XYZ file of N, CA and C in Angstrom:
720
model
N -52.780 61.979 50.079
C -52.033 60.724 50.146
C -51.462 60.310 48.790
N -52.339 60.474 47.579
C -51.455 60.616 45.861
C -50.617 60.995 45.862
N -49.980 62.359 46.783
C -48.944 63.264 46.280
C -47.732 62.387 47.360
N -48.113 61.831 48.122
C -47.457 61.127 49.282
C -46.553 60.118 48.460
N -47.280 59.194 48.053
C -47.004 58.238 47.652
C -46.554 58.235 46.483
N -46.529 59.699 45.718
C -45.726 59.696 44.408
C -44.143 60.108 44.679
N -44.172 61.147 46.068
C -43.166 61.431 46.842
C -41.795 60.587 46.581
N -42.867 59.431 47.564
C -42.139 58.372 48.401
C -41.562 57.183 47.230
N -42.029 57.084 46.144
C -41.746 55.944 45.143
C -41.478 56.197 44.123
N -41.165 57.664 43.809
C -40.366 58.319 42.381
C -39.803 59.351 42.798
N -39.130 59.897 41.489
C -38.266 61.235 41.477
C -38.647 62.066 41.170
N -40.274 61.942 40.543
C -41.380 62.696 39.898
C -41.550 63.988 40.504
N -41.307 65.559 39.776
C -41.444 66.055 41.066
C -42.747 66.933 41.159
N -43.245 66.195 41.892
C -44.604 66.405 42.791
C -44.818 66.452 44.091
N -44.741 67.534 44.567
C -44.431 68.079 46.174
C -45.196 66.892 46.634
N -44.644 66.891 47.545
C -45.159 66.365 48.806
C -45.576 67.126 50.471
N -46.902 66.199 50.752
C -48.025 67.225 51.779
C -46.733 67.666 52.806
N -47.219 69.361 53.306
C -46.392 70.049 53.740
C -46.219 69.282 55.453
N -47.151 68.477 55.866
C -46.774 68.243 57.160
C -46.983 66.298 57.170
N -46.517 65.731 57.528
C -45.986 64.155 58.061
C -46.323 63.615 58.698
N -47.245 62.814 58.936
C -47.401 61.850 60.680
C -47.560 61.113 60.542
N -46.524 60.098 61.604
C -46.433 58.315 61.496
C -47.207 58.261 60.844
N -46.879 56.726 60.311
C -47.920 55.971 59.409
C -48.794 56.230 58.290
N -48.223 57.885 57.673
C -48.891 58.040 56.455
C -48.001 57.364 55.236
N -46.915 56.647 55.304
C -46.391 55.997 54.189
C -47.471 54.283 54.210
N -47.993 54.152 55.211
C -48.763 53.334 55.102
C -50.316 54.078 54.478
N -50.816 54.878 55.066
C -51.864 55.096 54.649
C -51.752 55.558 53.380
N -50.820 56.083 52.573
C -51.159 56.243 51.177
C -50.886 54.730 50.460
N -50.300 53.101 50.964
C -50.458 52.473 50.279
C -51.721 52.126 49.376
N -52.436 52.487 49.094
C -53.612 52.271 48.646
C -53.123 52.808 47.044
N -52.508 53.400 47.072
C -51.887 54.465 45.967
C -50.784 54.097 45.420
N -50.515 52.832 46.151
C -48.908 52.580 45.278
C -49.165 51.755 43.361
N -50.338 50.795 44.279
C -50.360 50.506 42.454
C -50.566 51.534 41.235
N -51.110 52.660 41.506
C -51.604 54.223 40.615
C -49.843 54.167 40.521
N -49.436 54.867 41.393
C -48.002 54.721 40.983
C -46.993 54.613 40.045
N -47.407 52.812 40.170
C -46.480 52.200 39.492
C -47.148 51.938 38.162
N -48.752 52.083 37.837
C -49.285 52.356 36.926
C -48.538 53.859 35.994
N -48.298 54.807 36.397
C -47.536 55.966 35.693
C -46.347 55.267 35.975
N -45.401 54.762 36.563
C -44.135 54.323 36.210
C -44.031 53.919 34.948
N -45.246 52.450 34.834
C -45.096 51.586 33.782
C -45.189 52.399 32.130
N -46.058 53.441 32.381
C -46.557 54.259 31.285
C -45.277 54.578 31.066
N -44.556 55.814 31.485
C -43.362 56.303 31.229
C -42.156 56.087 30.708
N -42.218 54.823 31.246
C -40.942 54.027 30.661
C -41.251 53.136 29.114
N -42.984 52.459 29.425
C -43.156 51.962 28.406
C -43.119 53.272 26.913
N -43.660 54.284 27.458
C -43.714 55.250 26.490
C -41.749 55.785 25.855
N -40.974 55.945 26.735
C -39.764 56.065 26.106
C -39.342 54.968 25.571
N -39.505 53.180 26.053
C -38.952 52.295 25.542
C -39.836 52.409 23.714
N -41.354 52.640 23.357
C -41.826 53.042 22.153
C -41.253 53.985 21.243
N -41.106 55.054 21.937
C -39.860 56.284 21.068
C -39.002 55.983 20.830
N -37.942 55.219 21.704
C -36.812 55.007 21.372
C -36.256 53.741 20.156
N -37.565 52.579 20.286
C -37.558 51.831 19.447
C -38.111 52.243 18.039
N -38.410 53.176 17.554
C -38.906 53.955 16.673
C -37.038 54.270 15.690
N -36.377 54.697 16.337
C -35.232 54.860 15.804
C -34.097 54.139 15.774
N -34.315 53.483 17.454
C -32.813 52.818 17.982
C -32.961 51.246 17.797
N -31.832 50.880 17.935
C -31.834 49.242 17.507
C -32.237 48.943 18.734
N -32.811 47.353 19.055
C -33.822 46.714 20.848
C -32.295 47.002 22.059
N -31.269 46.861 21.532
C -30.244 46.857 23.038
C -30.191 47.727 23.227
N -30.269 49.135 22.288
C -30.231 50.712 23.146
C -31.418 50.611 23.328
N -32.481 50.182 22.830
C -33.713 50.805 23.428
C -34.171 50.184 24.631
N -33.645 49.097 25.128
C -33.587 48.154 26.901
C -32.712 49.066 27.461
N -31.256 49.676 27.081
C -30.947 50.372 27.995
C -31.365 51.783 28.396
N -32.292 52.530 27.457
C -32.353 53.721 27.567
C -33.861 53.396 28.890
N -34.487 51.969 28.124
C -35.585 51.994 29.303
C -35.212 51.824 30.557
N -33.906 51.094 30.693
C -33.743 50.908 32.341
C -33.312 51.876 32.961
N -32.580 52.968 32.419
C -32.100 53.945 32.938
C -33.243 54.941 33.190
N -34.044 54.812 32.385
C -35.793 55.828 32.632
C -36.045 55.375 34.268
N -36.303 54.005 33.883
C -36.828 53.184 35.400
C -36.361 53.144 36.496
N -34.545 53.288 36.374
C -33.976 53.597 37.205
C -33.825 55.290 38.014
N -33.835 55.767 36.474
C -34.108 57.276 36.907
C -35.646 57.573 37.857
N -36.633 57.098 37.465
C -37.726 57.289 37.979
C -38.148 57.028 39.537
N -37.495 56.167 39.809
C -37.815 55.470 40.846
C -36.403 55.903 42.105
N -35.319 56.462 41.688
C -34.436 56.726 41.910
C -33.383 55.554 42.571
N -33.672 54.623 41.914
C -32.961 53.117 42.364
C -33.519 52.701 43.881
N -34.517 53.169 44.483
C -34.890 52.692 45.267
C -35.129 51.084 46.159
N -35.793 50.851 45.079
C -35.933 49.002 45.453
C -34.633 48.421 45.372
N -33.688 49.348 44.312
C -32.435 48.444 43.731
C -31.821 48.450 45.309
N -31.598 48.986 45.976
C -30.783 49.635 46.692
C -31.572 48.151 48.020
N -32.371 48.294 48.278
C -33.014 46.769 48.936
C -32.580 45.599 48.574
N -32.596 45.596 47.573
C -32.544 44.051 46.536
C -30.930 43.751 46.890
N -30.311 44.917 47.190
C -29.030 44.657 47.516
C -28.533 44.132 49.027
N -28.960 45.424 49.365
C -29.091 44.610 50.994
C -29.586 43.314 51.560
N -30.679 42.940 50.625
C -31.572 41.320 51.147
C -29.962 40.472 50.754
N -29.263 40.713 49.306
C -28.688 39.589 48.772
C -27.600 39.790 49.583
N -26.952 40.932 50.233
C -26.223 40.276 51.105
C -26.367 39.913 52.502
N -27.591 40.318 53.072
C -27.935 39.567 54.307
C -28.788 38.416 55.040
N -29.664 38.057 53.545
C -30.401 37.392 53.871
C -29.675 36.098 53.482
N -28.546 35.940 52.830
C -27.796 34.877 52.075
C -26.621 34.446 53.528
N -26.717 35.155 54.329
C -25.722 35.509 55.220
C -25.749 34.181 56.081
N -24.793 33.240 56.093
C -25.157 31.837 57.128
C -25.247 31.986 58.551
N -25.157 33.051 58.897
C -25.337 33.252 60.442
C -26.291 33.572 61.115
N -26.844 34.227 62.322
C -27.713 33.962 63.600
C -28.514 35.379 62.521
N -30.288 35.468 62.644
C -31.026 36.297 62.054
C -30.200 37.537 62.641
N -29.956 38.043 63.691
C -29.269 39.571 64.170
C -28.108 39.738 63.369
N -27.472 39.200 62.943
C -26.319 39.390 62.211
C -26.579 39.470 60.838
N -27.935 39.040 60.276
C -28.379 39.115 58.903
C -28.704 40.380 58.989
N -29.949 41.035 59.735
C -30.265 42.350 60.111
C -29.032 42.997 60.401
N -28.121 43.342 60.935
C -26.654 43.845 60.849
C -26.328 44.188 60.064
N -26.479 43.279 59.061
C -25.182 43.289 57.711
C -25.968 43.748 56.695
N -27.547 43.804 56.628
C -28.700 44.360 56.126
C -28.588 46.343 56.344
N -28.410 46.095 57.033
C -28.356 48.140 58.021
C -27.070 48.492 57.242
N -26.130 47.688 57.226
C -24.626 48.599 56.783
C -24.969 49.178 55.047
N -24.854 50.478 55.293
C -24.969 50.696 53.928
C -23.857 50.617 52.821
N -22.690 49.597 53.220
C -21.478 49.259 52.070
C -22.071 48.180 51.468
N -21.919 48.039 50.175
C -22.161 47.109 49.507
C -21.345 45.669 49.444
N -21.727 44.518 49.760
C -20.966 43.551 49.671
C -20.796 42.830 48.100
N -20.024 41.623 48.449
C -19.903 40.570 47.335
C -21.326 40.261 47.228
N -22.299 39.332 47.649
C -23.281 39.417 47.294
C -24.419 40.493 47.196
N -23.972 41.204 47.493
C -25.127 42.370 46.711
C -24.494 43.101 45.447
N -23.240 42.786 45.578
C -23.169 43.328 44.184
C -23.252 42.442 42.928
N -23.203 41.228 43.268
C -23.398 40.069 42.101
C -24.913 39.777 42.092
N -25.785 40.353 43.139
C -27.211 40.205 42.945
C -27.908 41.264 42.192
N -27.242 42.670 42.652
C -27.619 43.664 42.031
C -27.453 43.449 40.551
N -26.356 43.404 39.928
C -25.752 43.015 38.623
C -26.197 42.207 38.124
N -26.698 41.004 38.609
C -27.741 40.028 37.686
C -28.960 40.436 37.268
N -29.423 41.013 38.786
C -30.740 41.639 38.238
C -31.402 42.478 36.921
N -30.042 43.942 37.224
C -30.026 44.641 36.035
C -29.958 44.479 34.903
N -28.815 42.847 34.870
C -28.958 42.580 33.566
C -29.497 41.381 33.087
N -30.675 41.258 33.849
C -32.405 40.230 33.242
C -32.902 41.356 33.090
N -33.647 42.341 33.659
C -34.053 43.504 33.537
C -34.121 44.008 31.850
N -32.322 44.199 31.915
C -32.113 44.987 30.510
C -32.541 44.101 29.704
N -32.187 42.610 29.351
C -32.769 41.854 28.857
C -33.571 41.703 28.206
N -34.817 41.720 29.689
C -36.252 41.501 29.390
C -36.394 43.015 28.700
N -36.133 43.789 28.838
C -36.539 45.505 28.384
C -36.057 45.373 26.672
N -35.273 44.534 26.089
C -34.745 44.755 24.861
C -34.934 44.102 24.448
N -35.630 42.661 24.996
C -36.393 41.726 24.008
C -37.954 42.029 23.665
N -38.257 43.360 24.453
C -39.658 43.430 23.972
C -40.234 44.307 22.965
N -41.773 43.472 22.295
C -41.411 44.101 20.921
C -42.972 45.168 21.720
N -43.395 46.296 20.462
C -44.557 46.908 20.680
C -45.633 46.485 21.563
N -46.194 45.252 21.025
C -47.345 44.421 20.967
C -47.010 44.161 22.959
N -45.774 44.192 23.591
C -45.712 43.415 24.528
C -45.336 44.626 25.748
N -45.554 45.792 25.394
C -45.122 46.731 26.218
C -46.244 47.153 27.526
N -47.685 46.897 26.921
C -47.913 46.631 28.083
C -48.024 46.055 29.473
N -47.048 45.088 29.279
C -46.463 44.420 30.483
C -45.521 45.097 31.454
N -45.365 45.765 31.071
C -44.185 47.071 31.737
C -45.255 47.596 32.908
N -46.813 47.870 32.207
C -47.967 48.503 33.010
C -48.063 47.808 34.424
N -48.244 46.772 33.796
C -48.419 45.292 35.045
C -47.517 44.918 36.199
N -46.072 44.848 35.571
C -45.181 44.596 36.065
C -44.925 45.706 37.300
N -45.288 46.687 36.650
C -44.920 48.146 37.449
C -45.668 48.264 39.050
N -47.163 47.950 38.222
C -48.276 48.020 39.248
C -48.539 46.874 39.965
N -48.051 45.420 39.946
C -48.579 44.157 40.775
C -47.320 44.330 41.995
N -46.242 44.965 41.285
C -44.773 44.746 42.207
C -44.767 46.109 43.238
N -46.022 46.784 42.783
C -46.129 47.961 43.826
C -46.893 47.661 44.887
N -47.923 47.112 44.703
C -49.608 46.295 45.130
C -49.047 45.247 46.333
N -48.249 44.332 45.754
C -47.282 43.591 46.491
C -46.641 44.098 48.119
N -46.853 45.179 48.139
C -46.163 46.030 49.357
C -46.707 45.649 50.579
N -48.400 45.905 49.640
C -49.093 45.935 50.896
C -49.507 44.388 51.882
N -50.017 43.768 50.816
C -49.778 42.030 51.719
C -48.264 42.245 52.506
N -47.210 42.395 52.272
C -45.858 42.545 52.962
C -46.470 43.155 53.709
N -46.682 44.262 54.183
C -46.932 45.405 55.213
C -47.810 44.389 56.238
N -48.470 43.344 56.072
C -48.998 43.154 57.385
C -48.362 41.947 57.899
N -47.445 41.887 57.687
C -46.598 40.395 57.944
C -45.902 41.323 59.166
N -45.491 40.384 60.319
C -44.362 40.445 61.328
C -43.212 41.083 61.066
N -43.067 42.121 61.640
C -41.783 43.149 61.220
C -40.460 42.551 61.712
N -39.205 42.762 61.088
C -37.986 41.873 61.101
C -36.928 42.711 62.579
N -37.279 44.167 62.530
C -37.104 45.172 63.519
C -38.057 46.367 63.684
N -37.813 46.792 64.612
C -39.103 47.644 64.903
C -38.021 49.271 64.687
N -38.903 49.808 64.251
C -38.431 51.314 63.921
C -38.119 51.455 61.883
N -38.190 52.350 61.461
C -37.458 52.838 60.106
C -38.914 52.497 59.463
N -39.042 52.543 57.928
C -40.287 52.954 57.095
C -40.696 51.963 57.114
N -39.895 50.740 57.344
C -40.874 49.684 57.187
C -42.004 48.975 58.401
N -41.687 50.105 59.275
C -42.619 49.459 60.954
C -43.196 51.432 60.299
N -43.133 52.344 59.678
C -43.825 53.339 59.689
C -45.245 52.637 58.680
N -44.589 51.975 57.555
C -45.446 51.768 56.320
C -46.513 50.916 57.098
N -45.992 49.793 58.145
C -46.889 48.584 58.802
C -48.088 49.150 59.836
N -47.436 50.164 60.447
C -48.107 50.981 61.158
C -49.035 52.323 60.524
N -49.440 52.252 59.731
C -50.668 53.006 58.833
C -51.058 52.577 57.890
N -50.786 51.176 57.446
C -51.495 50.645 56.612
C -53.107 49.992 56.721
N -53.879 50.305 55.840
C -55.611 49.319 56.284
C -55.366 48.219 55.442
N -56.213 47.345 56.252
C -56.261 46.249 55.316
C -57.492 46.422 54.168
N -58.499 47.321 54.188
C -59.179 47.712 53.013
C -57.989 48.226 51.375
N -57.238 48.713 52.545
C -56.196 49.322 50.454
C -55.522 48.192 49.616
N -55.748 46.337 50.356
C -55.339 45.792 49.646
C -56.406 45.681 48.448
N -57.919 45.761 48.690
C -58.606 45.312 47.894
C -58.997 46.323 46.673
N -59.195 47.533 47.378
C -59.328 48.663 46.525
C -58.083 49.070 45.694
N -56.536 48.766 46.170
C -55.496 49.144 45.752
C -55.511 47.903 44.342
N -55.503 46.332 44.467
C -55.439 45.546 43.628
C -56.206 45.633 42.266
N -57.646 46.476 42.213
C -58.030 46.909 41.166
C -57.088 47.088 40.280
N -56.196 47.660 40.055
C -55.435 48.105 38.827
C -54.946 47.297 38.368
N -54.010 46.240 39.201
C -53.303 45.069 38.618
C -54.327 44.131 38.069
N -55.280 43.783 38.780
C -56.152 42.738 38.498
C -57.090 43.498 36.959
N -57.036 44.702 37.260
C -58.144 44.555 35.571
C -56.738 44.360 34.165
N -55.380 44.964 34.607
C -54.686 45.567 34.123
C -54.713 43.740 33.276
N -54.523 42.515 34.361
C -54.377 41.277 34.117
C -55.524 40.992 32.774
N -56.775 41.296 33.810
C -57.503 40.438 32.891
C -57.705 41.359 31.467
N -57.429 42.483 30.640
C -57.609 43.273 29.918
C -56.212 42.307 28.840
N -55.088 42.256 29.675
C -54.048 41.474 29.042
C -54.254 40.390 28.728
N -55.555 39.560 29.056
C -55.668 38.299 28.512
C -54.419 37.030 29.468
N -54.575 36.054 28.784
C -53.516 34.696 29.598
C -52.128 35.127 30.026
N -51.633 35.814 29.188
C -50.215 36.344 29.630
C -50.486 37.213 30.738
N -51.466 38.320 31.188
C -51.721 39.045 32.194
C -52.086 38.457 33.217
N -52.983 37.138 33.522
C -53.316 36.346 34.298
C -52.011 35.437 35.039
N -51.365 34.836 33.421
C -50.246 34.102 34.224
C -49.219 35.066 34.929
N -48.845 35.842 34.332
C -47.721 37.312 35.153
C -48.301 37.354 36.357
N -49.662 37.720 37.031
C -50.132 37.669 38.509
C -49.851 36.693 38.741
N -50.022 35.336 38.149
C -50.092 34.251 38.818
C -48.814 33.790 39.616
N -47.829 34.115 39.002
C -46.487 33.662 39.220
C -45.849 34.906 39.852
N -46.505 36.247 39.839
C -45.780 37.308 40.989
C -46.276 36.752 41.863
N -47.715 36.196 42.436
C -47.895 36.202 43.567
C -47.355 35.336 44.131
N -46.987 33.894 43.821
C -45.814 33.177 43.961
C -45.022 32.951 44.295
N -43.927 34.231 43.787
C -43.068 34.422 43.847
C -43.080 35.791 45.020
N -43.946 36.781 45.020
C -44.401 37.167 46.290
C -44.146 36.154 47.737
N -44.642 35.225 47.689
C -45.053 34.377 48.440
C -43.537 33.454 49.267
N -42.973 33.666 48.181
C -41.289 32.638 48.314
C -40.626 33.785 48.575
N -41.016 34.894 48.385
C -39.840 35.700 48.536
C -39.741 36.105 50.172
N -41.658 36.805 50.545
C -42.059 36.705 52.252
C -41.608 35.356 52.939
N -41.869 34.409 52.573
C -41.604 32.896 53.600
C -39.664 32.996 53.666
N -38.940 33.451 52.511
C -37.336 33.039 52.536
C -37.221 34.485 53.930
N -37.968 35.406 53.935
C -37.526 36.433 54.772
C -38.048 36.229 56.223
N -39.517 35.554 56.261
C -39.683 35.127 57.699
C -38.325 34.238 58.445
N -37.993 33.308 57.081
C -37.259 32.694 57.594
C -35.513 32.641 58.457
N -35.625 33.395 57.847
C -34.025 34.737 57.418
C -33.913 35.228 58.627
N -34.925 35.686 58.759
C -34.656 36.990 59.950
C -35.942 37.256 60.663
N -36.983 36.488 60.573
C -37.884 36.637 61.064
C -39.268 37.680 61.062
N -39.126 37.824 59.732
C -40.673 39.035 58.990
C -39.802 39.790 58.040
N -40.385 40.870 57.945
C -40.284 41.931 56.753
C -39.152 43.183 57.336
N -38.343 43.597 55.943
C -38.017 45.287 56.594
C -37.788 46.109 55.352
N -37.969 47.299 55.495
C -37.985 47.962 54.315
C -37.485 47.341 53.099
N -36.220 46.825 53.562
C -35.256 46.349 52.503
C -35.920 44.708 51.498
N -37.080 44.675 52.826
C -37.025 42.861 51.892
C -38.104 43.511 50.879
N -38.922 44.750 51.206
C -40.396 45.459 50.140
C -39.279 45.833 48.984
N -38.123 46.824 48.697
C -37.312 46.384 47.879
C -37.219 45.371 47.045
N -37.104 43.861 47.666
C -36.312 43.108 47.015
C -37.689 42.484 46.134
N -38.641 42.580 46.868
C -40.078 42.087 46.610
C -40.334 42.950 45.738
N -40.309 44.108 45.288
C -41.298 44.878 43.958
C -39.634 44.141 42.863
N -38.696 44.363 42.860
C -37.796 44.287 42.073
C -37.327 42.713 41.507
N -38.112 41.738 42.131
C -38.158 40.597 42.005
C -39.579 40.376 40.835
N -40.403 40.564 41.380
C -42.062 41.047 40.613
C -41.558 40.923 39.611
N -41.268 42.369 39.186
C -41.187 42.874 38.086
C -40.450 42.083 36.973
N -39.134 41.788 37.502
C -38.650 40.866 36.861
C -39.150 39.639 35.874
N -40.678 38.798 36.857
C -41.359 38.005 37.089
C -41.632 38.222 35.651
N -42.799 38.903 35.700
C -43.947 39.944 35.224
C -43.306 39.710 33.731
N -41.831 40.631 33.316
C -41.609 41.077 32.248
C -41.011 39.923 31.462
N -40.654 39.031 32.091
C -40.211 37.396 31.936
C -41.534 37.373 31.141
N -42.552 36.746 31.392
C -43.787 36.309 30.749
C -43.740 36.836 29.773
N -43.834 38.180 29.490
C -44.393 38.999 28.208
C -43.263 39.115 27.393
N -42.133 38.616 27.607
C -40.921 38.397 26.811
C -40.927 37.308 26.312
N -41.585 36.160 27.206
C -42.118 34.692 26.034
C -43.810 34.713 25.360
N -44.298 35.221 25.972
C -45.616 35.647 24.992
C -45.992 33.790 24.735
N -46.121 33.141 25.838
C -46.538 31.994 25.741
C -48.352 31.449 25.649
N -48.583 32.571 26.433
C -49.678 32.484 25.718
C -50.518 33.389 25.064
């Protein structure tokens, strides 16, 4: 299920198990925070090299393009779809509609584009001392999946009724280990970053019940890529 779930959430290439059955994108959630734990490493480790030589705005862009490379724009590609369907003033089926079309609209492309560039932002305002937030960010916005996964599905069929349908509710507790020590090891800034993903977790599931009535692949997207955002916000003010 490691090799599953490294599969399914990077570009990393690490085969994946030779045979498939429903609901193992759920059953390796347990594994997504590990994950996004090596995400965070990777990127934090090139954003360190690169700041070694390069001035902070190449070294935010060389990290987002790592992150982006890594992950293969995955969530981005959600985050797009929510902003243009969940923004959508019409009947929930027509949000789901306009969610499925894979052309990009006006609002997903002005959502996408903001994002990337808080992202780059947050990636080029950070100094050494603050890179382990990248760890956190990586791993709470992965962890995050799984509370989503047991919420009311928005349509039935595609990864996100596969992920709902093999998920336990034991991998939230065993899976949260990572974020939660990752927090308290970080001290107040690691505490407040959970505090305010989950939050914001929380606003992001209720705007989608509301929307369209539960979860779909696309809103777990918009939800790790929102996180993160969260996450790297904090450790870019180093407030506490």
């Amino acid at each position: 299920m490691l090799r599953l779930a490294f599969s399914l959430l990077t570009t990393i290439p690490i085969p994946a198990p030779a045979t498939w059955n429903p609901g193992d994108s759920g059953r390796a959630a347990g594994w997504y925070p590990l994950v996004g734990l090596v995400i965070g490493l990777l990127v934090a480790g090139i954003h360190w090299l690169a700041g070694l030589f390069l001035p902070p705005l190449v070294t935010g862009a060389l990290a987002l393009t790592a992150w982006v490379a890594l992950t293969g724009g995955l969530h981005l590609d959600g985050l797009a779809d929510c902003a243009d369907g969940l923004l959508y003033p019409g009947a929930p089926e027509k949000r789901l509609e306009i969610m499925k079309d894979p052309r990009l609209g006006a609002f997903g492309g002005i959502g996408l584009g903001l994002l990337l560039l808080l992202k780059f932002s947050a990636l080029a305002s950070l100094t050494p001392a603050m890179l382990p937030g990248l760890l956190l960010a990586a791993s709470l916005a992965r962890w995050s999946l799984l509370p989503a996964g047991l919420m009311p599905l928005a349509r039935s069929g595609g990864m996100g009724a596969d992920f709902a349908a093999g998920l336990r509710k034991a991998s939230l507790f065993w899976g949260g280990l990572i974020p939660l020590g990752l927090a308290l090891v970080l001290g107040w800034n690691g505490l407040l970053a959970v505090t305010l993903g989950l939050l914001t977790a929380f606003g992001v599931l209720t705007l989608a019940k509301n929307r369209i009535g539960g979860v779909t692949g696309d809103v777990f997207g918009l939800l790790v890529e929102v996180i993160e955002i969260v996450v790297l916000l904090v450790f870019t003010t180093g407030v506490l």
